[in-house]
Amino acid sequence: VRALKAALDATGNAKLTGKVMAHIGTAVDTGKPAVEAIEKSAKAQYKALADANRLAEIGNVSEDVFVKQMVAGARGQIITAGEAGIRRTQLVNDLMQPGNPRLAAVLGGDAKVMDALLVEHGNWKGLMGMLEKGSPEMRQASQKLLARRAAIYAEVEEKFGAKMAGTASQEAISDVDAATKGVDAGKKMIEAEEFVKAKYGAGWSEVLRMNFYTEAGRLTFYEKIMPGLSAVDRAKLLGDVTAEAEKLNIAKMLHHAADDPKRIAEVEAYAAKMGVNVKDPRVTEMLGKMAIAGDKERNKLLLEIDDLVKRYHAAEAGSPEQIDLAKKITFKQMEANSLTVEAYIGPGAGRMTVSGIKVVGPEAYQAAMSNLEMIQHIMHEVSGDVATASREYEVYKYMNRFAEAADAAGVKHTSLDYWKNFSGFVASTERGATSTVAHVGEKTAATTSKKGAPVLSDLNPKIGVVTDQFLQNQYQGWQAFSQQVLGDLKKIAAEDPGAWAKFNAPRPAAGAKP
């Protein structure tokens, strides 16, 4: 908290500092009894495990690490979720008590108890993040819940044809993204959501950390017609798609920022580099739609796209009608994705991440801005707490994709390699590299590269203490880097507006966001 205050003071915005610190102070003070309770329970649990010679079941971590991990998880929940975070912390504390009947029922595979626990807690990532750091029984329970969610997904796949890209991750906090296919993909997606909502309530997506999308090819539908367009027409279409992506991404980022002055200023800085007026009528229009609760507007678009896809397939191949329909499908899907909780808006991001294409020019620019929007989404989830967001690997996944897009486009920046390597290391090689206990023990697994990311030396596979101040400074550096590079990407796109990487057939995937 002291580190956060120092960073806020550096902005020179006293009003912002007061507002943020008041929020955190209130949350921490109100949640103090819950944090103290879980700290006490963690110490008692550790002693019981030590007395029973069971420390190997929790990786032989020290008492200090075991307790700190539980306390850090509780504090993070409370700071970001307030009263809900306190309630969730109390629930986890109950599960830690010896002989807890609910935990026993989960271990026994009772689906009704598991479902009730998930709904009561309300946040898959928070629950699983603490369970997998708790007692052996809590860790076993996390695997039972993971299996339960897999069963739910299997049922949805059978009923609605929603499929994941690749295989499901076995990481407890992982998310599930699945896509519906075919000419009725929009209808199937809506039905799949309603099916899960009926079981887990309006907050089903957060409860299960599960999302449904239509197949990724709808976002990138225009690539079907690109090879047949003239150079002039290709550049015109790419320019139109990019201009729409700019406005929709800025609108979405402003929506995430809500009334947080610091986040708004960050988005406005990006908008300036993109040449987007935050008061543009299209931005204002989309902000209004995003502010409306529920998925009515998005669902309307999804069904319209179903109709357009059917008309596209019925039209004469290569006809002006079919070309026009392909364009409409892309633009409609971009808008639908902007109204979706977590989906890439720019087709370039979909082609790069889902189809594995090394995008260039305008599409690389689209990919970069879309990954910045994802980072702002994460900041929104943690109430703007940079240190909390930076403790987990997910934000680095999007930083890495931004850097990869910049590299593919030919951006030259002195910090590009650093951000590509640092973010790649945290996102792929060692996902706990920025955690509160990153400095504890040797990270032998981090000496082996994953997805070509950097590694630690096998001579000294250790990470130093990662402080909040370090993470705050890192994010400030990221802001400066990403703003400059975003402007560079726009210039590169303008220099060769028709630059386009050849078509690859999209794989079945979770919308545009894997």
Coordinates of C-alpha atoms in Angstrom, one line a residue:
V1 CA 0.0 0.0 0.0
R2 CA 2.9 2.4 0.8
A3 CA 4.4 1.6 -2.6
L4 CA 1.1 2.3 -4.3
K5 CA 0.8 5.7 -2.5
A6 CA 4.3 6.6 -3.6
A7 CA 3.4 5.9 -7.2
L8 CA 0.2 7.9 -6.9
D9 CA 2.0 10.8 -5.3
A10 CA 4.3 10.8 -8.3
T11 CA 1.4 11.6 -10.6
G12 CA 0.8 14.9 -8.8
N13 CA -2.9 14.3 -8.7
A14 CA -3.8 14.7 -5.0
K15 CA -7.5 14.1 -5.6
L16 CA -6.8 10.8 -7.3
T17 CA -4.3 9.8 -4.5
G18 CA -6.9 10.5 -1.9
K19 CA -9.7 8.7 -3.7
V20 CA -7.7 5.5 -4.3
M21 CA -6.0 5.4 -0.9
A22 CA -9.4 6.0 0.8
H23 CA -10.9 3.0 -1.2
I24 CA -8.0 0.7 -0.3
G25 CA -7.8 1.9 3.3
T26 CA -11.5 1.3 3.8
A27 CA -11.3 -2.1 2.3
V28 CA -8.2 -3.1 4.3
D29 CA -9.7 -1.8 7.5
T30 CA -13.0 -3.5 7.0
G31 CA -11.4 -6.7 6.0
K32 CA -8.8 -6.8 8.7
P33 CA -10.7 -9.3 10.9
A34 CA -11.2 -11.7 8.0
V35 CA -7.5 -11.5 7.1
E36 CA -6.4 -12.0 10.7
A37 CA -8.7 -15.0 10.9
I38 CA -7.3 -16.7 7.8
E39 CA -3.8 -15.9 9.0
K40 CA -4.6 -17.7 12.3
S41 CA -6.1 -20.6 10.5
A42 CA -3.2 -21.0 8.2
K43 CA -0.7 -21.1 11.1
A44 CA -2.8 -23.7 12.8
Q45 CA -3.1 -25.7 9.6
Y46 CA 0.7 -25.6 9.1
K47 CA 1.4 -26.8 12.6
A48 CA -1.1 -29.6 12.2
L49 CA 0.6 -30.7 9.0
A50 CA 4.1 -30.4 10.6
D51 CA 3.0 -32.5 13.6
A52 CA 1.6 -35.1 11.3
N53 CA 4.7 -35.2 9.1
R54 CA 2.7 -34.1 6.1
L55 CA 4.6 -31.0 4.9
A56 CA 5.7 -32.8 1.8
E57 CA 2.0 -32.7 0.6
I58 CA 2.3 -28.9 0.4
G59 CA 5.7 -28.9 -1.3
N60 CA 7.7 -28.6 2.0
V61 CA 7.2 -24.8 2.0
S62 CA 8.1 -22.9 5.1
E63 CA 5.4 -21.7 7.5
D64 CA 6.2 -18.1 6.5
V65 CA 5.5 -18.9 2.8
F66 CA 2.4 -20.9 3.5
V67 CA 0.8 -18.2 5.6
K68 CA 1.9 -15.4 3.4
Q69 CA 0.3 -17.0 0.3
M70 CA -3.0 -17.4 2.1
V71 CA -2.9 -13.9 3.5
A72 CA -1.9 -12.4 0.1
G73 CA -4.8 -14.1 -1.6
A74 CA -7.2 -12.8 1.0
R75 CA -5.9 -9.2 0.8
G76 CA -6.0 -9.2 -2.9
Q77 CA -9.7 -10.4 -2.9
I78 CA -10.6 -7.7 -0.4
I79 CA -8.9 -4.8 -2.1
T80 CA -10.4 -5.6 -5.5
A81 CA -13.8 -6.9 -4.4
G82 CA -14.6 -5.1 -1.1
E83 CA -17.4 -6.7 0.8
A84 CA -17.6 -9.5 -1.6
G85 CA -13.9 -10.2 -1.1
I86 CA -14.4 -10.3 2.7
R87 CA -17.2 -12.8 2.3
R88 CA -15.1 -14.9 0.0
T89 CA -12.2 -14.8 2.5
Q90 CA -14.5 -15.9 5.3
L91 CA -15.8 -18.8 3.2
V92 CA -12.2 -20.0 2.4
N93 CA -11.3 -19.7 6.1
D94 CA -14.3 -22.0 6.9
L95 CA -13.0 -24.6 4.4
M96 CA -9.6 -24.5 6.1
Q97 CA -11.1 -25.7 9.4
P98 CA -10.4 -29.3 10.4
G99 CA -13.3 -31.7 9.4
N100 CA -15.2 -29.0 7.4
P101 CA -18.2 -30.9 6.1
R102 CA -18.5 -28.9 2.9
L103 CA -14.9 -29.7 2.0
A104 CA -15.4 -33.3 2.7
A105 CA -18.5 -33.4 0.4
V106 CA -16.4 -31.8 -2.4
L107 CA -13.7 -34.4 -1.9
G108 CA -16.5 -37.0 -2.1
G109 CA -17.5 -35.7 -5.5
D110 CA -20.9 -34.2 -4.5
A111 CA -21.8 -32.2 -7.5
K112 CA -24.6 -30.3 -5.7
V113 CA -22.3 -29.2 -3.0
M114 CA -19.6 -28.2 -5.5
D115 CA -22.1 -26.1 -7.5
A116 CA -23.4 -24.4 -4.4
L117 CA -19.9 -23.6 -3.2
L118 CA -19.0 -22.1 -6.6
V119 CA -22.1 -19.9 -6.7
E120 CA -21.7 -18.8 -3.1
H121 CA -18.1 -17.8 -3.6
G122 CA -18.7 -16.2 -7.0
N123 CA -15.2 -16.0 -8.3
W124 CA -13.5 -19.0 -9.8
K125 CA -10.1 -17.4 -10.0
G126 CA -10.1 -16.2 -6.4
L127 CA -11.4 -19.4 -5.0
M128 CA -9.1 -21.7 -6.9
G129 CA -6.1 -19.4 -6.3
M130 CA -6.5 -19.9 -2.6
L131 CA -7.5 -23.5 -2.6
E132 CA -4.4 -24.5 -4.5
K133 CA -2.2 -22.8 -1.9
G134 CA -4.0 -24.2 1.1
S135 CA -4.0 -27.6 2.9
P136 CA -3.6 -30.9 1.0
E137 CA -7.4 -31.3 1.2
M138 CA -8.0 -27.9 -0.2
R139 CA -5.6 -28.6 -3.1
Q140 CA -7.4 -31.9 -3.8
A141 CA -10.7 -30.0 -3.7
S142 CA -9.4 -27.6 -6.4
Q143 CA -8.9 -30.6 -8.6
K144 CA -12.4 -31.9 -7.9
L145 CA -13.8 -28.5 -8.8
L146 CA -11.7 -28.4 -12.0
A147 CA -13.2 -31.8 -12.9
R148 CA -16.7 -30.5 -12.2
R149 CA -16.2 -27.6 -14.5
A150 CA -14.8 -29.9 -17.2
A151 CA -18.1 -31.9 -16.9
I152 CA -20.1 -28.8 -17.3
Y153 CA -18.2 -27.9 -20.4
A154 CA -18.6 -31.4 -21.8
E155 CA -22.4 -31.0 -21.4
V156 CA -22.3 -27.7 -23.2
E157 CA -20.2 -29.1 -26.0
E158 CA -22.6 -32.0 -26.4
K159 CA -25.7 -29.8 -26.4
F160 CA -24.5 -26.8 -28.4
G161 CA -21.3 -27.8 -30.1
A162 CA -19.2 -25.3 -28.3
K163 CA -15.5 -26.4 -28.6
M164 CA -12.3 -25.2 -27.0
A165 CA -9.2 -24.5 -29.0
G166 CA -6.6 -27.2 -28.2
T167 CA -6.8 -29.0 -24.8
A168 CA -8.0 -27.7 -21.5
S169 CA -5.3 -26.4 -19.1
Q170 CA -4.9 -28.2 -15.9
E171 CA -4.0 -25.0 -14.0
A172 CA -6.6 -24.5 -11.3
I173 CA -7.1 -20.8 -12.1
S174 CA -7.3 -21.3 -15.9
D175 CA -10.3 -20.1 -17.9
V176 CA -12.4 -22.0 -20.4
D177 CA -13.1 -20.4 -23.7
A178 CA -15.3 -22.3 -26.2
A179 CA -16.7 -21.4 -29.5
T180 CA -19.9 -22.4 -31.4
K181 CA -19.7 -23.1 -35.1
G182 CA -21.8 -23.1 -38.2
V183 CA -24.4 -20.7 -39.8
D184 CA -26.3 -20.7 -36.5
A185 CA -23.3 -20.1 -34.3
G186 CA -24.8 -16.9 -32.7
K187 CA -28.0 -18.7 -31.8
K188 CA -26.1 -21.6 -30.3
M189 CA -23.8 -19.3 -28.3
I190 CA -26.8 -17.5 -26.8
E191 CA -28.5 -20.8 -25.9
A192 CA -25.3 -22.1 -24.4
E193 CA -25.0 -19.1 -22.1
E194 CA -28.7 -19.3 -21.1
F195 CA -28.2 -23.0 -20.3
V196 CA -25.3 -22.3 -17.9
K197 CA -26.9 -19.2 -16.5
A198 CA -29.9 -21.3 -15.5
K199 CA -27.6 -23.4 -13.3
Y200 CA -25.2 -20.9 -12.0
G201 CA -27.0 -17.5 -12.0
A202 CA -26.3 -14.2 -13.8
G203 CA -22.7 -14.3 -12.6
W204 CA -22.0 -17.7 -14.2
S205 CA -19.1 -16.5 -16.3
E206 CA -17.2 -15.3 -13.2
V207 CA -18.3 -18.2 -11.1
L208 CA -16.9 -20.7 -13.6
R209 CA -14.3 -18.5 -15.4
M210 CA -16.0 -19.7 -18.6
N211 CA -16.8 -17.8 -21.7
F212 CA -18.5 -18.7 -25.0
Y213 CA -17.9 -17.1 -28.4
T214 CA -18.8 -17.7 -32.0
E215 CA -16.1 -19.2 -34.2
A216 CA -13.1 -16.9 -34.8
G217 CA -13.6 -16.9 -38.5
R218 CA -16.5 -14.5 -38.2
L219 CA -14.2 -11.7 -36.9
T220 CA -11.8 -12.3 -39.7
F221 CA -14.4 -13.0 -42.4
Y222 CA -13.1 -10.3 -44.7
E223 CA -10.0 -12.4 -45.3
K224 CA -12.1 -14.6 -47.5
I225 CA -12.4 -11.8 -50.1
M226 CA -9.0 -10.1 -49.6
P227 CA -7.1 -12.2 -52.2
G228 CA -9.5 -11.2 -55.0
L229 CA -9.5 -7.4 -54.2
S230 CA -7.3 -4.9 -56.1
A231 CA -4.5 -3.3 -54.2
V232 CA -6.5 -0.1 -53.9
D233 CA -9.6 -1.9 -52.6
R234 CA -7.6 -4.0 -50.2
A235 CA -6.0 -0.9 -48.7
K236 CA -9.4 0.8 -48.4
L237 CA -10.9 -2.2 -46.6
L238 CA -8.0 -2.5 -44.2
G239 CA -8.2 1.2 -43.5
D240 CA -12.0 1.0 -42.8
V241 CA -11.5 -2.0 -40.5
T242 CA -8.6 -0.4 -38.7
A243 CA -10.5 2.9 -38.1
E244 CA -13.5 1.0 -36.6
A245 CA -11.1 -1.1 -34.5
E246 CA -9.5 2.1 -33.1
K247 CA -12.9 3.6 -32.0
L248 CA -14.3 0.4 -30.6
N249 CA -11.1 -0.3 -28.6
I250 CA -11.0 3.2 -27.2
A251 CA -14.7 3.0 -26.3
K252 CA -14.1 -0.4 -24.6
M253 CA -11.0 0.9 -22.7
L254 CA -13.0 4.0 -21.5
H255 CA -15.8 1.7 -20.4
H256 CA -13.2 -0.3 -18.3
A257 CA -11.8 2.9 -16.8
A258 CA -15.3 4.0 -15.6
D259 CA -14.8 7.0 -13.4
D260 CA -11.1 6.3 -12.4
P261 CA -9.2 9.5 -13.4
K262 CA -5.9 7.6 -13.6
R263 CA -7.2 4.9 -15.9
I264 CA -9.1 7.5 -18.0
A265 CA -5.8 9.5 -18.5
E266 CA -4.1 6.3 -19.6
V267 CA -6.7 5.6 -22.2
E268 CA -6.7 9.2 -23.4
A269 CA -2.9 8.9 -23.9
Y270 CA -3.4 5.9 -26.1
A271 CA -6.2 7.6 -28.0
A272 CA -3.9 10.6 -28.7
K273 CA -1.3 8.2 -30.2
M274 CA -4.1 6.6 -32.3
G275 CA -5.5 10.0 -33.5
V276 CA -8.9 9.1 -31.9
N277 CA -11.1 11.8 -30.4
V278 CA -12.5 10.3 -27.2
K279 CA -15.7 12.4 -27.9
D280 CA -16.1 10.9 -31.4
P281 CA -19.8 10.1 -32.0
R282 CA -19.0 6.5 -32.6
V283 CA -17.0 6.2 -29.4
T284 CA -19.9 7.9 -27.5
E285 CA -22.5 5.7 -29.1
M286 CA -20.6 2.5 -28.1
L287 CA -20.0 3.7 -24.6
G288 CA -23.8 4.1 -24.3
K289 CA -24.4 0.6 -25.5
M290 CA -21.7 -0.8 -23.2
A291 CA -23.3 0.9 -20.2
I292 CA -26.5 -1.0 -20.7
A293 CA -26.7 -4.1 -18.5
G294 CA -27.3 -7.4 -20.1
D295 CA -26.5 -8.8 -23.5
K296 CA -29.5 -7.7 -25.5
E297 CA -27.6 -5.5 -27.9
R298 CA -24.8 -8.1 -28.4
N299 CA -27.3 -11.0 -28.9
K300 CA -29.2 -8.9 -31.5
L301 CA -25.9 -8.5 -33.4
L302 CA -25.1 -12.2 -33.1
L303 CA -28.4 -13.2 -34.7
E304 CA -28.0 -10.6 -37.4
I305 CA -24.6 -12.1 -38.2
D306 CA -26.1 -15.6 -38.4
D307 CA -28.4 -14.3 -41.1
L308 CA -25.6 -12.5 -43.0
V309 CA -23.5 -15.7 -43.0
K310 CA -26.4 -17.7 -44.5
R311 CA -26.8 -15.0 -47.2
Y312 CA -23.1 -15.0 -47.9
H313 CA -23.1 -18.8 -48.6
A314 CA -26.2 -18.4 -50.8
A315 CA -24.7 -15.6 -52.8
E316 CA -22.9 -16.1 -56.1
A317 CA -19.2 -16.7 -55.4
G318 CA -17.1 -13.6 -55.9
S319 CA -20.2 -11.4 -56.7
P320 CA -20.4 -7.8 -55.4
E321 CA -23.2 -9.0 -53.1
Q322 CA -21.0 -11.7 -51.5
I323 CA -18.1 -9.3 -51.1
D324 CA -20.4 -6.7 -49.4
L325 CA -21.7 -9.4 -47.1
A326 CA -18.2 -10.5 -46.1
K327 CA -17.4 -6.9 -45.1
K328 CA -20.7 -6.6 -43.1
I329 CA -20.0 -9.8 -41.2
T330 CA -16.6 -8.6 -40.1
F331 CA -17.9 -5.1 -38.9
K332 CA -20.9 -6.6 -37.1
Q333 CA -18.7 -9.1 -35.3
M334 CA -16.3 -6.4 -34.3
E335 CA -19.1 -4.5 -32.7
A336 CA -20.5 -7.7 -31.1
N337 CA -17.0 -8.4 -29.6
S338 CA -16.8 -4.9 -28.2
L339 CA -20.0 -5.7 -26.3
T340 CA -18.6 -9.0 -25.1
V341 CA -16.9 -9.2 -21.7
E342 CA -13.6 -10.6 -23.0
A343 CA -13.1 -10.8 -26.7
Y344 CA -10.6 -9.3 -29.2
I345 CA -12.1 -6.4 -31.2
G346 CA -9.5 -6.0 -34.0
P347 CA -9.5 -8.8 -36.6
G348 CA -5.7 -8.5 -36.7
A349 CA -5.6 -9.8 -33.1
G350 CA -7.7 -12.8 -34.1
R351 CA -5.6 -13.6 -37.1
M352 CA -2.4 -13.3 -35.1
T353 CA -3.4 -15.2 -31.9
V354 CA -6.0 -17.7 -33.2
S355 CA -4.9 -18.4 -36.7
G356 CA -1.2 -18.0 -36.0
I357 CA -0.5 -15.6 -38.8
K358 CA 2.4 -13.2 -38.5
V359 CA 0.3 -10.1 -39.1
V360 CA 1.8 -6.9 -40.6
G361 CA 0.9 -3.3 -41.3
P362 CA -2.7 -2.4 -40.3
E363 CA -3.5 -5.8 -38.8
A364 CA -0.4 -5.7 -36.6
Y365 CA -1.6 -2.3 -35.4
Q366 CA -5.1 -3.8 -34.7
A367 CA -3.5 -6.6 -32.8
A368 CA -1.5 -4.2 -30.6
M369 CA -4.5 -2.0 -29.7
S370 CA -6.7 -5.0 -29.0
N371 CA -4.1 -6.4 -26.5
L372 CA -4.0 -3.0 -24.8
E373 CA -7.7 -3.2 -24.4
M374 CA -7.3 -6.6 -22.7
I375 CA -4.8 -5.1 -20.3
Q376 CA -7.3 -2.4 -19.4
H377 CA -9.9 -5.1 -18.8
I378 CA -7.5 -6.7 -16.2
M379 CA -6.9 -3.3 -14.6
H380 CA -10.7 -2.9 -14.3
E381 CA -11.0 -6.3 -12.7
V382 CA -8.6 -5.3 -9.9
S383 CA -10.0 -1.8 -9.4
G384 CA -7.0 -0.2 -10.9
D385 CA -4.5 -1.8 -8.5
V386 CA -1.4 -2.1 -10.6
A387 CA 0.5 -4.2 -8.1
T388 CA -2.3 -6.8 -7.8
A389 CA -2.6 -7.1 -11.6
S390 CA 1.1 -7.4 -12.0
R391 CA 1.4 -10.2 -9.5
E392 CA -0.3 -12.6 -11.9
Y393 CA 0.9 -13.8 -15.3
E394 CA -2.2 -12.9 -17.4
V395 CA -1.3 -9.2 -17.9
Y396 CA 2.1 -10.3 -19.2
K397 CA 0.4 -12.5 -21.8
Y398 CA -1.1 -9.5 -23.4
M399 CA 2.0 -7.4 -23.0
N400 CA 3.9 -10.2 -24.9
R401 CA 1.3 -10.3 -27.7
F402 CA 1.6 -6.5 -28.0
A403 CA 5.4 -6.7 -28.3
E404 CA 5.2 -9.6 -30.8
A405 CA 2.8 -7.6 -33.0
A406 CA 5.2 -4.6 -32.8
D407 CA 8.1 -6.8 -33.7
A408 CA 6.3 -8.4 -36.7
A409 CA 5.4 -5.0 -38.0
G410 CA 9.0 -3.8 -38.0
V411 CA 8.9 -1.4 -35.0
K412 CA 12.3 -0.3 -33.8
H413 CA 12.5 0.6 -30.1
T414 CA 15.3 0.2 -27.6
S415 CA 13.0 -1.5 -25.1
L416 CA 11.2 -3.9 -27.5
D417 CA 13.4 -6.9 -26.8
Y418 CA 13.2 -6.3 -23.0
W419 CA 9.4 -6.2 -23.0
K420 CA 9.2 -9.2 -25.3
N421 CA 11.6 -11.2 -23.2
F422 CA 10.3 -10.1 -19.7
S423 CA 6.7 -10.6 -20.6
G424 CA 7.4 -13.9 -22.3
F425 CA 9.3 -15.2 -19.3
V426 CA 6.4 -14.4 -16.9
A427 CA 3.6 -15.5 -19.2
S428 CA 5.2 -18.8 -20.3
T429 CA 8.3 -19.9 -18.5
E430 CA 7.6 -19.0 -14.9
R431 CA 4.1 -17.8 -14.2
G432 CA 4.9 -17.1 -10.5
A433 CA 7.9 -14.9 -11.4
T434 CA 6.2 -11.7 -10.0
S435 CA 4.3 -13.3 -7.1
T436 CA 4.9 -12.3 -3.5
V437 CA 6.9 -15.6 -2.9
A438 CA 8.8 -15.5 -6.2
H439 CA 12.1 -15.3 -4.2
V440 CA 11.4 -18.5 -2.3
G441 CA 13.4 -21.5 -3.4
E442 CA 15.0 -22.4 -6.7
K443 CA 12.9 -22.3 -9.9
T444 CA 14.4 -25.3 -11.6
A445 CA 11.5 -25.6 -14.0
A446 CA 12.2 -22.1 -15.2
T447 CA 15.5 -23.3 -16.7
T448 CA 13.6 -25.0 -19.6
S449 CA 12.1 -22.8 -22.2
K450 CA 8.4 -22.9 -22.9
K451 CA 7.1 -21.5 -26.3
G452 CA 10.6 -20.2 -26.9
A453 CA 10.5 -17.8 -24.0
P454 CA 13.6 -16.8 -22.0
V455 CA 14.8 -19.0 -19.1
L456 CA 16.8 -18.8 -15.9
S457 CA 20.4 -20.0 -15.7
D458 CA 20.6 -23.5 -14.4
L459 CA 23.6 -22.3 -12.4
N460 CA 21.5 -20.0 -10.3
P461 CA 17.8 -20.5 -11.0
K462 CA 16.5 -18.0 -8.5
I463 CA 14.4 -14.8 -8.5
G464 CA 14.9 -11.9 -6.1
V465 CA 12.2 -10.3 -4.0
V466 CA 9.6 -8.7 -6.2
T467 CA 8.3 -5.6 -4.4
D468 CA 5.2 -3.6 -5.1
Q469 CA 7.4 -0.6 -5.9
F470 CA 9.2 -2.6 -8.6
L471 CA 5.9 -3.6 -10.1
Q472 CA 4.7 0.0 -10.0
N473 CA 7.8 1.2 -11.7
Q474 CA 7.6 -1.6 -14.3
Y475 CA 4.1 -0.6 -15.2
Q476 CA 5.1 3.1 -15.6
G477 CA 7.8 1.9 -18.0
W478 CA 5.3 -0.2 -19.8
Q479 CA 3.0 2.8 -20.3
A480 CA 5.7 4.9 -21.8
F481 CA 6.8 2.0 -24.1
S482 CA 3.4 1.0 -25.2
Q483 CA 2.3 4.6 -26.0
Q484 CA 5.3 5.3 -28.1
V485 CA 5.1 1.9 -29.9
L486 CA 1.4 2.3 -30.6
G487 CA 2.1 5.6 -32.3
D488 CA 4.9 3.9 -34.3
L489 CA 2.5 1.1 -35.4
K490 CA 0.0 3.6 -36.6
K491 CA 2.7 5.3 -38.8
I492 CA 3.8 2.0 -40.2
A493 CA 0.3 1.1 -41.1
A494 CA -0.2 4.4 -42.8
E495 CA 3.0 4.0 -44.8
D496 CA 1.8 0.8 -46.4
P497 CA -2.0 0.7 -46.0
G498 CA -2.4 -2.4 -48.2
A499 CA 0.2 -4.6 -46.4
W500 CA -1.5 -7.9 -45.6
A501 CA -0.3 -11.4 -44.6
K502 CA -1.8 -14.2 -46.7
F503 CA -4.9 -16.0 -45.6
N504 CA -4.8 -19.0 -43.3
A505 CA -7.9 -21.0 -42.5
P506 CA -9.0 -20.1 -39.0
R507 CA -8.9 -23.0 -36.5
P508 CA -12.0 -23.7 -34.3
A509 CA -11.4 -21.3 -31.4
A510 CA -12.9 -19.3 -28.6
G511 CA -14.1 -16.3 -30.6
A512 CA -11.2 -14.1 -31.1
K513 CA -9.8 -14.5 -27.7
P514 CA -8.1 -17.8 -26.8

